[in-house]
Tab-separated table of C-alpha atoms in Angstrom:
chain	number	residue	atom	x	y	z
A	30	MET	CA	81.343	54.827	152.716
A	31	ALA	CA	78.666	57.534	152.526
A	32	GLY	CA	79.339	58.421	156.172
A	33	GLU	CA	82.849	59.589	155.271
A	34	ILE	CA	81.520	62.157	152.819
A	35	ASN	CA	80.937	65.805	153.708
A	36	PRO	CA	78.204	67.116	151.361
A	37	GLY	CA	79.164	70.713	152.174
A	38	ASP	CA	82.682	70.208	150.814
A	39	ILE	CA	81.297	68.801	147.564
A	40	VAL	CA	78.879	71.720	147.225
A	41	ASN	CA	81.699	74.217	147.772
A	42	ARG	CA	83.848	72.525	145.125
A	43	ILE	CA	81.008	72.548	142.617
A	44	ILE	CA	80.099	76.186	143.294
A	45	LYS	CA	83.761	77.173	142.957
A	46	LYS	CA	83.952	75.452	139.569
A	47	LEU	CA	80.796	77.227	138.441
A	48	GLY	CA	82.199	80.556	139.607
A	49	ASN	CA	85.403	80.032	137.620
A	50	LEU	CA	83.591	79.354	134.357
A	51	PRO	CA	84.578	81.741	131.556
A	52	SER	CA	81.835	83.875	130.080
A	53	GLY	CA	80.038	82.387	127.118
A	54	TYR	CA	80.415	78.911	125.682
A	55	PRO	CA	83.616	77.037	124.813
A	56	ASN	CA	84.662	77.289	121.187
A	57	PRO	CA	83.198	74.263	119.342
A	58	ARG	CA	86.351	74.146	117.214
A	59	THR	CA	88.048	72.513	120.206
A	60	PHE	CA	86.293	69.300	119.147
A	61	ILE	CA	87.857	69.222	115.664
A	62	HIS	CA	90.896	67.265	116.835
A	63	ASN	CA	88.543	64.876	118.639
A	64	PHE	CA	86.947	63.891	115.341
A	65	ARG	CA	90.318	62.891	113.926
A	66	SER	CA	91.200	60.873	117.021
A	67	VAL	CA	87.825	59.109	116.861
A	68	VAL	CA	88.466	57.987	113.277
A	69	GLU	CA	91.982	56.834	114.114
A	70	ARG	CA	90.902	55.063	117.312
A	71	ASP	CA	88.024	53.173	115.652
A	72	ASN	CA	86.849	51.585	118.909
A	73	VAL	CA	83.115	50.952	118.992
A	74	TYR	CA	83.006	51.025	122.798
A	75	ASP	CA	84.828	54.343	123.381
A	76	PRO	CA	83.030	57.709	123.603
A	77	GLU	CA	83.840	60.352	121.035
A	78	ILE	CA	83.542	63.605	122.997
A	79	VAL	CA	81.961	63.107	126.429
A	80	ALA	CA	82.593	60.832	129.407
A	81	ILE	CA	79.466	59.772	131.268
A	82	GLY	CA	79.879	57.800	134.460
A	83	PHE	CA	82.898	56.211	136.072
A	84	TYR	CA	84.677	54.132	133.426
A	85	ASN	CA	85.827	56.868	131.012
A	86	HIS	CA	86.164	59.736	133.447
A	87	GLN	CA	89.951	59.964	133.405
A	88	LYS	CA	90.497	59.911	129.637
A	89	ASP	CA	92.310	63.075	128.589
A	90	TYR	CA	90.785	63.414	125.123
A	91	LEU	CA	87.331	63.823	126.710
A	92	LYS	CA	88.296	66.736	128.987
A	93	ASP	CA	87.202	69.412	126.500
A	94	MET	CA	83.569	68.632	127.282
A	95	GLU	CA	83.894	69.281	131.016
A	96	ASN	CA	83.147	73.012	130.753
A	97	PHE	CA	79.999	72.235	128.772
A	98	LYS	CA	78.963	69.905	131.579
A	99	LEU	CA	79.438	72.666	134.145
A	100	ILE	CA	77.473	75.161	132.049
A	101	TYR	CA	74.626	72.671	131.816
A	102	LEU	CA	74.895	71.984	135.563
A	103	LYS	CA	74.628	75.715	136.267
A	104	ARG	CA	71.531	75.893	134.107
A	105	PHE	CA	70.115	72.801	135.791
A	106	LEU	CA	70.621	74.222	139.286
A	107	GLY	CA	68.895	77.411	138.247
A	108	ARG	CA	65.903	75.469	136.973
A	109	ASN	CA	65.518	73.352	140.100
A	110	LYS	CA	62.424	73.721	142.296
A	111	TYR	CA	63.502	75.938	145.137
A	112	GLU	CA	61.350	74.479	147.873
A	113	SER	CA	60.706	70.785	148.451
A	114	ASP	CA	56.976	71.431	148.731
A	115	ASN	CA	56.853	73.865	145.815
A	116	ASN	CA	54.279	72.598	143.347
A	117	VAL	CA	54.341	75.296	140.723
A	118	ASN	CA	56.098	75.626	137.404
A	119	ASP	CA	59.490	77.257	137.209
A	120	VAL	CA	59.833	80.423	135.189
A	121	PRO	CA	62.993	81.115	133.148
A	122	VAL	CA	65.056	84.194	133.962
A	123	LYS	CA	68.358	85.403	132.539
A	124	GLU	CA	71.546	86.110	134.368
A	125	SER	CA	73.372	89.369	133.887
A	126	ALA	CA	76.285	89.667	131.497
A	127	SER	CA	78.701	89.201	134.378
A	128	SER	CA	77.693	85.566	134.622
A	129	THR	CA	78.149	82.810	132.047
A	130	ASN	CA	75.349	84.008	129.782
A	131	ILE	CA	73.135	80.978	130.333
A	132	ASN	CA	69.534	80.567	131.502
A	133	VAL	CA	68.474	79.832	135.069
A	134	THR	CA	65.006	79.719	136.688
A	135	ALA	CA	63.249	81.350	139.554
A	136	SER	CA	60.079	80.240	141.296
A	137	SER	CA	57.033	82.403	140.662
A	138	SER	CA	55.315	81.654	143.944
A	139	VAL	CA	57.793	81.484	146.826
A	140	LYS	CA	57.983	85.233	147.391
A	141	GLN	CA	59.848	85.186	150.671
A	142	SER	CA	62.711	82.878	149.675
A	143	ALA	CA	66.009	84.161	148.397
A	144	CYS	CA	65.389	82.247	145.211
A	145	SER	CA	62.256	84.171	144.347
A	146	SER	CA	63.087	87.768	145.198
A	147	VAL	CA	62.981	88.676	141.511
A	148	LYS	CA	59.413	89.623	140.622
A	149	VAL	CA	58.119	87.877	137.491
A	150	GLU	CA	55.096	89.343	135.716
A	151	GLY	CA	54.643	87.368	132.495
A	152	HIS	CA	58.139	88.230	131.339
A	153	VAL	CA	61.732	88.220	132.631
A	154	LYS	CA	63.282	91.283	134.309
A	155	GLU	CA	67.025	91.537	134.044
A	156	SER	CA	68.761	93.102	137.031
A	157	ALA	CA	71.900	92.862	139.081
A	158	GLU	CA	69.745	91.524	141.895
A	159	SER	CA	68.671	88.560	139.745
A	160	SER	CA	72.309	87.605	139.259
A	161	VAL	CA	72.955	87.676	143.007
A	162	ASN	CA	69.841	85.672	143.771
A	163	ALA	CA	70.708	83.168	141.037
A	164	VAL	CA	73.966	82.418	142.862
A	165	VAL	CA	72.041	81.941	146.114
A	166	CYS	CA	69.688	79.574	144.302
A	167	GLU	CA	72.590	77.597	142.868
A	168	ASN	CA	74.054	77.104	146.347
A	169	LYS	CA	70.745	76.058	147.844
A	170	ASN	CA	69.827	73.687	145.049
A	171	ALA	CA	73.332	72.248	144.793
A	172	ASP	CA	73.127	71.417	148.494
A	173	LYS	CA	69.810	69.623	148.035
A	174	ILE	CA	70.997	67.656	144.996
A	175	VAL	CA	74.369	66.688	146.488
A	176	LYS	CA	72.698	65.386	149.645
A	177	ALA	CA	70.327	63.300	147.533
A	178	VAL	CA	73.207	61.786	145.552
A	179	VAL	CA	75.237	61.114	148.708
A	180	GLY	CA	72.299	58.987	149.828
A	181	MET	CA	72.661	56.916	146.640
A	182	GLU	CA	76.465	56.686	146.678
A	183	GLU	CA	76.809	53.193	148.132
A	184	ARG	CA	74.117	51.773	145.852
A	185	ALA	CA	75.763	53.414	142.829
A	186	ARG	CA	79.152	51.901	143.716
A	187	LYS	CA	77.593	48.436	143.833
A	188	TRP	CA	75.951	49.148	140.479
A	189	TYR	CA	79.412	49.635	138.936
A	190	GLY	CA	80.443	46.229	140.277
A	191	GLY	CA	83.111	47.199	142.777
A	192	ARG	CA	85.412	48.856	140.260
A	193	THR	CA	85.029	52.195	142.057
A	194	ASP	CA	86.891	51.129	145.218
A	195	ARG	CA	89.835	53.435	144.551
A	196	ALA	CA	87.632	56.477	143.878
A	197	ARG	CA	87.208	58.886	146.785
A	198	GLY	CA	83.639	59.216	147.975
A	199	SER	CA	83.500	62.965	147.345
A	200	ASP	CA	84.936	62.608	143.822
A	201	PHE	CA	82.506	59.810	143.008
A	202	VAL	CA	79.487	61.809	144.192
A	203	GLU	CA	80.651	64.921	142.331
A	204	MET	CA	80.938	62.877	139.138
A	205	LEU	CA	77.399	61.522	139.569
A	206	VAL	CA	76.031	65.026	140.168
A	207	ILE	CA	77.776	66.736	137.251
A	208	ASP	CA	77.223	63.967	134.707
A	209	GLY	CA	73.654	63.295	135.793
A	210	CYS	CA	72.600	66.945	135.688
A	211	PHE	CA	74.329	67.416	132.327
A	212	LEU	CA	72.458	64.497	130.776
A	213	ILE	CA	69.078	65.613	132.083
A	214	GLU	CA	69.593	69.197	130.950
A	215	LEU	CA	70.749	68.009	127.515
A	216	LEU	CA	67.634	65.870	127.067
A	217	ARG	CA	65.340	68.679	128.194
A	218	CYS	CA	67.008	71.227	125.950
A	219	TYR	CA	66.448	68.907	123.013
A	220	GLY	CA	62.901	67.803	123.739
A	221	LEU	CA	61.122	70.664	125.523
A	222	ASP	CA	59.888	73.889	123.952
A	223	ASN	CA	61.668	77.157	124.812
A	224	TRP	CA	64.221	75.348	126.936
A	225	ARG	CA	67.471	75.678	125.053
A	226	ASP	CA	69.689	78.712	124.653
A	227	PRO	CA	69.699	79.750	120.962
A	228	ASN	CA	73.444	80.428	121.252
A	229	ASP	CA	74.251	76.943	122.533
A	230	PRO	CA	76.809	75.496	120.054
A	231	ILE	CA	75.702	71.930	120.816
A	232	PHE	CA	72.429	72.625	119.029
A	233	ARG	CA	74.006	74.740	116.313
A	234	HIS	CA	76.450	72.043	115.197
A	235	GLU	CA	74.836	68.793	114.104
A	236	SER	CA	78.175	66.983	114.313
A	237	ILE	CA	78.436	67.642	118.072
A	238	LEU	CA	74.838	66.564	118.627
A	239	SER	CA	75.433	63.397	116.620
A	240	GLN	CA	78.526	62.542	118.661
A	241	LEU	CA	76.618	63.078	121.900
A	242	ARG	CA	73.873	60.744	120.696
A	243	HIS	CA	76.546	58.168	119.965
A	244	ASP	CA	78.207	58.556	123.350
A	245	ILE	CA	75.195	58.322	125.654
A	246	VAL	CA	74.257	54.868	124.305
A	247	LEU	CA	77.647	53.199	124.854
A	248	ASN	CA	77.614	50.284	127.266
A	249	GLU	CA	80.641	51.558	129.206
A	250	ASN	CA	79.484	55.192	129.268
A	251	GLN	CA	76.468	54.964	131.543
A	252	LEU	CA	75.053	56.230	134.819
A	253	PRO	CA	72.679	54.178	136.975
A	254	PHE	CA	69.143	54.914	135.866
A	255	PHE	CA	67.990	55.306	139.471
A	256	VAL	CA	70.409	58.240	139.896
A	257	LEU	CA	69.166	59.937	136.733
A	258	ASN	CA	65.548	59.286	137.589
A	259	ASP	CA	65.812	60.704	141.115
A	260	LEU	CA	67.571	63.848	139.876
A	261	PHE	CA	64.961	64.196	137.151
A	262	GLU	CA	62.009	63.826	139.517
A	263	MET	CA	63.481	66.434	141.874
A	264	THR	CA	63.335	69.003	139.075
A	265	LYS	CA	60.333	67.874	137.052
A	266	SER	CA	58.079	70.559	135.583
A	267	LYS	CA	54.392	70.363	134.715
A	268	ASP	CA	55.135	70.028	131.017
A	269	PRO	CA	53.522	66.686	129.989
A	270	LYS	CA	56.545	66.000	127.780
A	271	ASP	CA	58.921	66.363	130.730
A	272	ASP	CA	59.439	62.633	131.163
A	273	LEU	CA	62.906	61.087	131.333
A	274	ILE	CA	62.121	57.992	129.272
A	275	HIS	CA	60.200	59.932	126.633
A	276	LEU	CA	62.908	62.611	126.309
A	277	THR	CA	65.656	59.992	125.977
A	278	LEU	CA	63.829	58.162	123.200
A	279	CYS	CA	63.116	61.448	121.407
A	280	PHE	CA	66.814	62.305	121.561
A	281	VAL	CA	67.957	59.112	119.826
A	282	GLU	CA	64.920	58.423	117.635
A	283	GLY	CA	65.742	58.307	113.950
A	284	MET	CA	69.410	57.446	114.405
A	285	PHE	CA	69.212	54.217	116.351
A	286	LEU	CA	68.286	51.156	114.268
A	287	ASP	CA	64.835	52.394	113.226
A	288	LEU	CA	63.793	52.915	116.847
A	289	SER	CA	60.178	54.004	117.317
A	290	ILE	CA	58.553	55.276	120.507
A	291	PRO	CA	55.725	53.073	121.842
A	292	GLY	CA	52.601	54.608	123.311
A	293	ASN	CA	52.891	52.930	126.713
A	294	LEU	CA	56.190	53.311	128.544
A	295	LYS	CA	55.072	52.450	132.088
A	296	PHE	CA	56.295	48.870	131.806
A	297	VAL	CA	59.923	49.895	131.108
A	298	LYS	CA	62.270	49.413	134.076
A	299	PRO	CA	65.722	50.100	132.599
A	300	ASP	CA	69.145	49.661	134.135
A	301	HIS	CA	70.568	52.697	132.315
A	302	LEU	CA	69.913	54.673	129.114
A	303	LEU	CA	71.313	51.982	126.817
A	304	GLY	CA	69.181	49.427	128.651
A	305	LEU	CA	66.159	51.656	128.069
A	306	ILE	CA	66.804	51.814	124.333
A	307	HIS	CA	67.415	48.060	124.233
A	308	ASP	CA	64.146	47.261	126.009
A	309	VAL	CA	62.099	49.571	123.798
A	310	TRP	CA	63.762	48.377	120.578
A	311	VAL	CA	63.173	44.671	121.236
A	312	LEU	CA	59.671	45.175	122.674
A	313	PRO	CA	57.644	44.532	119.474
A	314	PHE	CA	59.608	41.338	118.819
A	315	ALA	CA	59.501	40.175	122.444
A	316	THR	CA	55.748	40.777	122.695
A	317	ASN	CA	55.047	38.305	119.893
A	318	ASN	CA	57.796	35.904	120.879
A	319	VAL	CA	56.037	33.722	123.481
A	320	GLU	CA	54.917	31.172	120.895
A	321	ARG	CA	58.274	31.422	119.120
A	322	ASN	CA	60.086	30.662	122.380
A	323	ASN	CA	57.870	27.649	123.032
A	324	GLN	CA	58.687	26.338	119.584
A	325	ALA	CA	62.361	27.082	120.153
A	326	ALA	CA	62.473	24.535	122.967
A	327	ILE	CA	62.354	21.670	120.456
A	328	GLY	CA	65.969	20.734	121.133
A	329	LYS	CA	69.325	21.200	119.424
A	330	TRP	CA	69.772	23.323	116.361
A	331	GLU	CA	72.593	23.732	113.873
A	332	ASN	CA	73.954	26.811	112.144
A	333	ILE	CA	72.605	27.620	108.717
A	334	ASN	CA	74.740	28.226	105.642
A	335	SER	CA	75.427	31.557	104.003
A	336	ALA	CA	72.881	33.309	101.822
A	337	SER	CA	74.711	32.363	98.616
A	338	GLU	CA	74.769	28.682	99.582
A	339	LEU	CA	71.123	28.683	100.606
A	340	GLN	CA	70.114	30.296	97.330
A	341	LYS	CA	71.655	27.360	95.458
A	342	THR	CA	69.102	25.047	97.087
A	343	GLY	CA	66.125	27.122	95.977
A	344	ILE	CA	65.722	29.465	98.952
A	345	ASP	CA	64.689	32.924	97.771
A	346	PHE	CA	65.447	36.018	99.846
A	347	LYS	CA	62.695	38.623	99.952
A	348	ILE	CA	62.348	41.908	101.801
A	349	SER	CA	59.570	41.751	104.374
A	350	GLN	CA	56.990	44.524	104.064
A	351	ASP	CA	54.704	43.466	106.927
A	352	PHE	CA	56.590	43.452	110.226
A	353	ASN	CA	56.555	44.941	113.721
A	354	SER	CA	60.283	44.681	114.326
A	355	LEU	CA	63.499	44.406	112.332
A	356	MET	CA	63.888	41.013	113.983
A	357	ASP	CA	60.652	39.607	112.520
A	358	ILE	CA	62.142	36.994	110.167
A	359	THR	CA	59.920	34.342	108.564
A	360	PHE	CA	60.581	31.202	106.522
A	361	ALA	CA	57.987	29.568	104.267
A	362	ARG	CA	58.452	26.344	102.317
A	363	LYS	CA	56.771	25.835	98.974
A	364	CYS	CA	56.374	22.656	96.936
A	365	LEU	CA	60.002	22.596	95.802
A	366	GLY	CA	61.416	25.993	96.783
A	367	ALA	CA	61.315	28.204	99.886
A	368	LYS	CA	61.252	31.871	100.829
A	369	LEU	CA	63.114	33.662	103.631
A	370	LYS	CA	61.581	37.081	104.345
A	371	ILE	CA	63.646	39.603	106.297
A	372	PRO	CA	62.927	43.305	107.036
A	373	GLN	CA	65.402	45.783	105.579
A	374	LEU	CA	68.380	46.732	107.737
A	375	ASN	CA	70.188	49.927	106.742
A	376	ILE	CA	73.909	49.790	107.493
A	377	TYR	CA	75.487	53.131	108.427
A	378	TYR	CA	78.864	54.028	109.905
A	379	GLU	CA	77.453	53.928	113.454
A	380	THR	CA	75.484	50.680	113.016
A	381	GLU	CA	78.312	48.418	114.181
A	382	SER	CA	78.793	50.450	117.350
A	383	GLN	CA	75.074	50.374	118.117
A	384	ILE	CA	74.740	46.619	117.614
A	385	ARG	CA	77.967	45.823	119.464
A	386	ASN	CA	76.932	47.839	122.512
A	387	LEU	CA	73.461	46.300	122.586
A	388	VAL	CA	75.021	42.840	122.324
A	389	ALA	CA	77.561	43.702	125.044
A	390	TYR	CA	74.707	44.771	127.303
A	391	GLU	CA	72.877	41.488	126.672
A	392	GLN	CA	75.931	39.310	127.295
A	393	TYR	CA	75.813	40.141	131.018
A	394	LEU	CA	72.082	39.764	131.535
A	395	PRO	CA	71.193	37.109	134.142
A	396	ASP	CA	70.901	33.548	132.846
A	397	GLY	CA	67.492	32.800	131.424
A	398	ASN	CA	66.938	36.306	130.081
A	399	PRO	CA	66.360	36.346	126.321
A	400	ARG	CA	69.101	37.930	124.233
A	401	TYR	CA	67.050	39.050	121.264
A	402	VAL	CA	69.630	41.384	119.706
A	403	SER	CA	72.333	38.724	120.027
A	404	ASP	CA	70.044	36.152	118.377
A	405	TYR	CA	69.248	38.540	115.528
A	406	THR	CA	72.903	39.457	115.052
A	407	PHE	CA	73.938	35.804	115.012
A	408	PHE	CA	71.281	35.057	112.379
A	409	LEU	CA	72.689	37.737	110.075
A	410	HIS	CA	76.236	36.624	110.870
A	411	CYS	CA	75.363	33.130	109.605
A	412	LEU	CA	73.840	34.515	106.400
A	413	ILE	CA	76.729	36.861	105.638
A	414	ASN	CA	80.110	35.270	105.063
A	415	THR	CA	81.515	37.119	102.044
A	416	SER	CA	80.759	40.191	99.969
A	417	ASN	CA	78.799	37.922	97.606
A	418	ASP	CA	76.297	37.290	100.395
A	419	VAL	CA	75.984	41.030	101.034
A	420	GLU	CA	75.438	41.660	97.327
A	421	LEU	CA	72.696	39.023	97.236
A	422	LEU	CA	70.903	40.508	100.245
A	423	ARG	CA	71.411	44.048	98.959
A	424	ARG	CA	69.897	43.192	95.572
A	425	SER	CA	66.984	41.598	97.427
A	426	GLY	CA	66.436	44.850	99.351
A	427	ILE	CA	67.224	43.261	102.723
A	428	ILE	CA	70.487	45.163	103.257
A	429	GLY	CA	70.693	48.903	102.687
A	430	ASN	CA	74.424	49.513	102.344
A	431	TRP	CA	75.354	53.111	103.186
A	432	LEU	CA	79.007	52.186	103.647
A	433	GLY	CA	79.368	51.922	99.881
A	434	ASN	CA	81.350	48.691	100.011
A	435	ASP	CA	79.898	45.179	100.310
A	436	GLU	CA	83.201	43.867	101.649
A	437	GLU	CA	83.002	46.303	104.594
A	438	VAL	CA	79.551	45.021	105.509
A	439	SER	CA	80.663	41.379	105.360
A	440	LEU	CA	83.686	42.124	107.549
A	441	MET	CA	81.425	43.948	110.001
A	442	PHE	CA	79.142	40.931	110.445
A	443	ASN	CA	82.132	38.606	110.700
A	444	ARG	CA	83.352	40.734	113.613
A	445	LEU	CA	79.904	40.911	115.191
A	446	GLY	CA	79.548	37.142	115.260
A	447	LYS	CA	82.700	36.467	117.258
A	448	SER	CA	82.162	35.097	120.793
A	449	ILE	CA	78.479	35.993	120.750
A	450	LEU	CA	76.250	34.297	123.319
A	451	THR	CA	72.696	33.632	122.112
A	452	SER	CA	69.569	32.993	124.180
A	453	SER	CA	69.197	29.633	125.884
A	454	LYS	CA	66.002	29.391	123.842
A	455	PHE	CA	67.360	30.706	120.564
A	456	SER	CA	64.696	32.885	118.957
A	457	TYR	CA	65.282	31.459	115.480
A	458	SER	CA	65.869	27.765	116.260
A	459	LYS	CA	62.675	26.715	114.468
A	460	ILE	CA	63.650	28.688	111.361
A	461	PHE	CA	67.183	27.258	111.475
A	462	SER	CA	65.788	23.713	111.654
A	463	GLU	CA	63.438	24.282	108.722
A	464	VAL	CA	66.137	25.945	106.622
A	465	ASN	CA	68.547	23.076	107.267
A	466	MET	CA	65.848	20.520	106.463
A	467	HIS	CA	65.323	22.223	103.117
A	468	TYR	CA	69.052	22.629	102.497
A	469	HIS	CA	69.806	18.917	103.025
A	470	SER	CA	66.953	17.707	100.814
A	471	HIS	CA	68.537	16.065	97.712
A	472	ARG	CA	65.291	16.378	95.748
A	473	LYS	CA	65.112	20.120	96.345
A	474	LYS	CA	68.787	20.561	95.542
A	475	TRP	CA	68.264	18.737	92.256
A	476	TRP	CA	65.219	20.848	91.401
A	477	ALA	CA	67.038	24.072	92.293
A	478	GLU	CA	69.964	23.128	90.040
A	479	LEU	CA	67.576	22.255	87.227
A	480	TRP	CA	65.722	25.517	87.609
A	481	ARG	CA	68.921	27.547	87.799
A	482	GLU	CA	70.321	25.846	84.704
A	483	TYR	CA	67.269	26.052	82.471
A	484	PHE	CA	64.863	28.647	83.844
A	485	ASP	CA	66.943	31.264	85.649
A	486	GLY	CA	66.748	34.224	83.300
A	487	PRO	CA	65.166	34.882	79.895
A	488	TRP	CA	68.021	33.354	77.848
A	489	ALA	CA	68.096	30.185	79.931
A	490	CYS	CA	64.352	29.861	79.489
A	491	ALA	CA	64.667	30.489	75.739
A	492	LYS	CA	67.354	27.817	75.479
A	493	PHE	CA	65.139	25.381	77.343
A	494	LEU	CA	62.168	26.093	75.059
A	495	ALA	CA	64.394	25.704	71.996
A	496	ALA	CA	65.718	22.397	73.298
A	497	LEU	CA	62.172	21.293	74.111
A	498	THR	CA	61.048	22.236	70.587
A	499	LEU	CA	63.929	20.320	69.018
A	500	LEU	CA	63.144	17.364	71.227
A	501	GLY	CA	59.515	17.519	70.148
A	502	LEU	CA	60.480	17.686	66.487
A	503	ALA	CA	62.882	14.773	66.909
A	504	ILE	CA	60.184	12.692	68.584
A	505	SER	CA	57.689	13.600	65.881
A	506	GLN	CA	60.148	12.683	63.151
A	507	THR	CA	60.864	9.374	64.834
A	508	ILE	CA	57.164	8.599	65.136
A	509	PHE	CA	56.520	9.376	61.494
A	510	THR	CA	59.523	7.258	60.526
A	511	ILE	CA	58.567	4.092	62.409
A	512	TYR	CA	54.822	4.384	62.155
A	513	PRO	CA	54.605	2.916	58.601
A	514	TYR	CA	56.696	-0.045	59.712
A	515	TYR	CA	54.252	-1.117	62.393
A	516	HIS	CA	51.198	0.052	60.546
A	517	PRO	CA	51.803	-0.692	56.860
A	518	ARG	CA	49.437	0.938	54.452
A	519	LYS	CA	46.865	-1.457	52.966
A	520	ASP	CA	46.478	-1.342	49.213
A	521	SER	CA	42.936	-1.037	48.064
């Protein structure tokens, strides 16, 4: 299929689109109607403002972002290394006002090439010549990038699972180029110093940035990681922070389920950006899960009851303070009671979308692969049946409810649990077995009922002590009454 593609035609189409860009940035107010449609649509798998990759490319409500993509592509092409053997850093220069008012780059060492005819001496010189040479650079770099993506076209089609058969080769390659360069430029503008344009509305409106964060981690809004990585490596600078995995994690850190960036990222081999976030998020749990998986192979396990039902049998719910992952759940049995310790999970508006897309990604992993997020989600689904369960977990500090309504949280977990496929070696099978063993113990049920009736709360305890005192007095009175009968007093 790649043999039918003419890279020159694709380059000409891209350069024509860049030449037709209006000056300046699109008005961010064009996204206001998108926000309303997002709320009304309420689909956790659909992007809010930007289409990335093949699946959402034809959706009309996402077209407003296309000019932003082209602006970022133009900037990306300007920042590209201009010679394949060029080993020096790129130096930012500005285009003249006749262009789109965005930054491009020129090499500081290749003096004879058309891309480096602007002399750079510690600062940027604006000139009409720089604008002309920037266009030459864009053509040259677009040609290099398009040819590289054409070489990956067949592999990328297979990555999408054959659903791209009706897409023309040139259109498919153009989509990979524009979307891939946009993503890389977005990540660099966010994570690298002195990279972004101070007038860029994406970074001046937190709502747009938040929507972009949401969109790039949707399961059906992805590009193959090998395409992104190759484009990134072709344009990599000497900045130690200029690393695709690191920049991606920086971009979503703080908004994605308490994600933290590990020190060593060399082991990560993601399928796409969502896969990257998944692998990093489950890493602390997976690292310590070898023993847990061995224990999980004990055989069949049964679902556990809801939190409210478990509490009735003496199981206390406590927030875990010592954990490496949100999924680190422990169960400890005492003499008559038990304690289930769970790290706090904060529930925000975007939490359902994040969990659903991680679960969707796991559902199509090859058989035998652990599905840690699915296991964790199923655990919480079992605990949460009604708003009473949410209230119990919220009062215990385990659930942080930022939706403001316990019923909403319970409905969310009821939805999350539908048709979920857990790991073949369920991560929590040992805990489920121990919880059920405790739950079905008649002795522990009896003790829990006794404790709840007579010791649960200060008034219940006071009533018990009063009853115990009365019982003691009654026994004493009885003893004093019958004692003379069995031990009559002897007269002297």
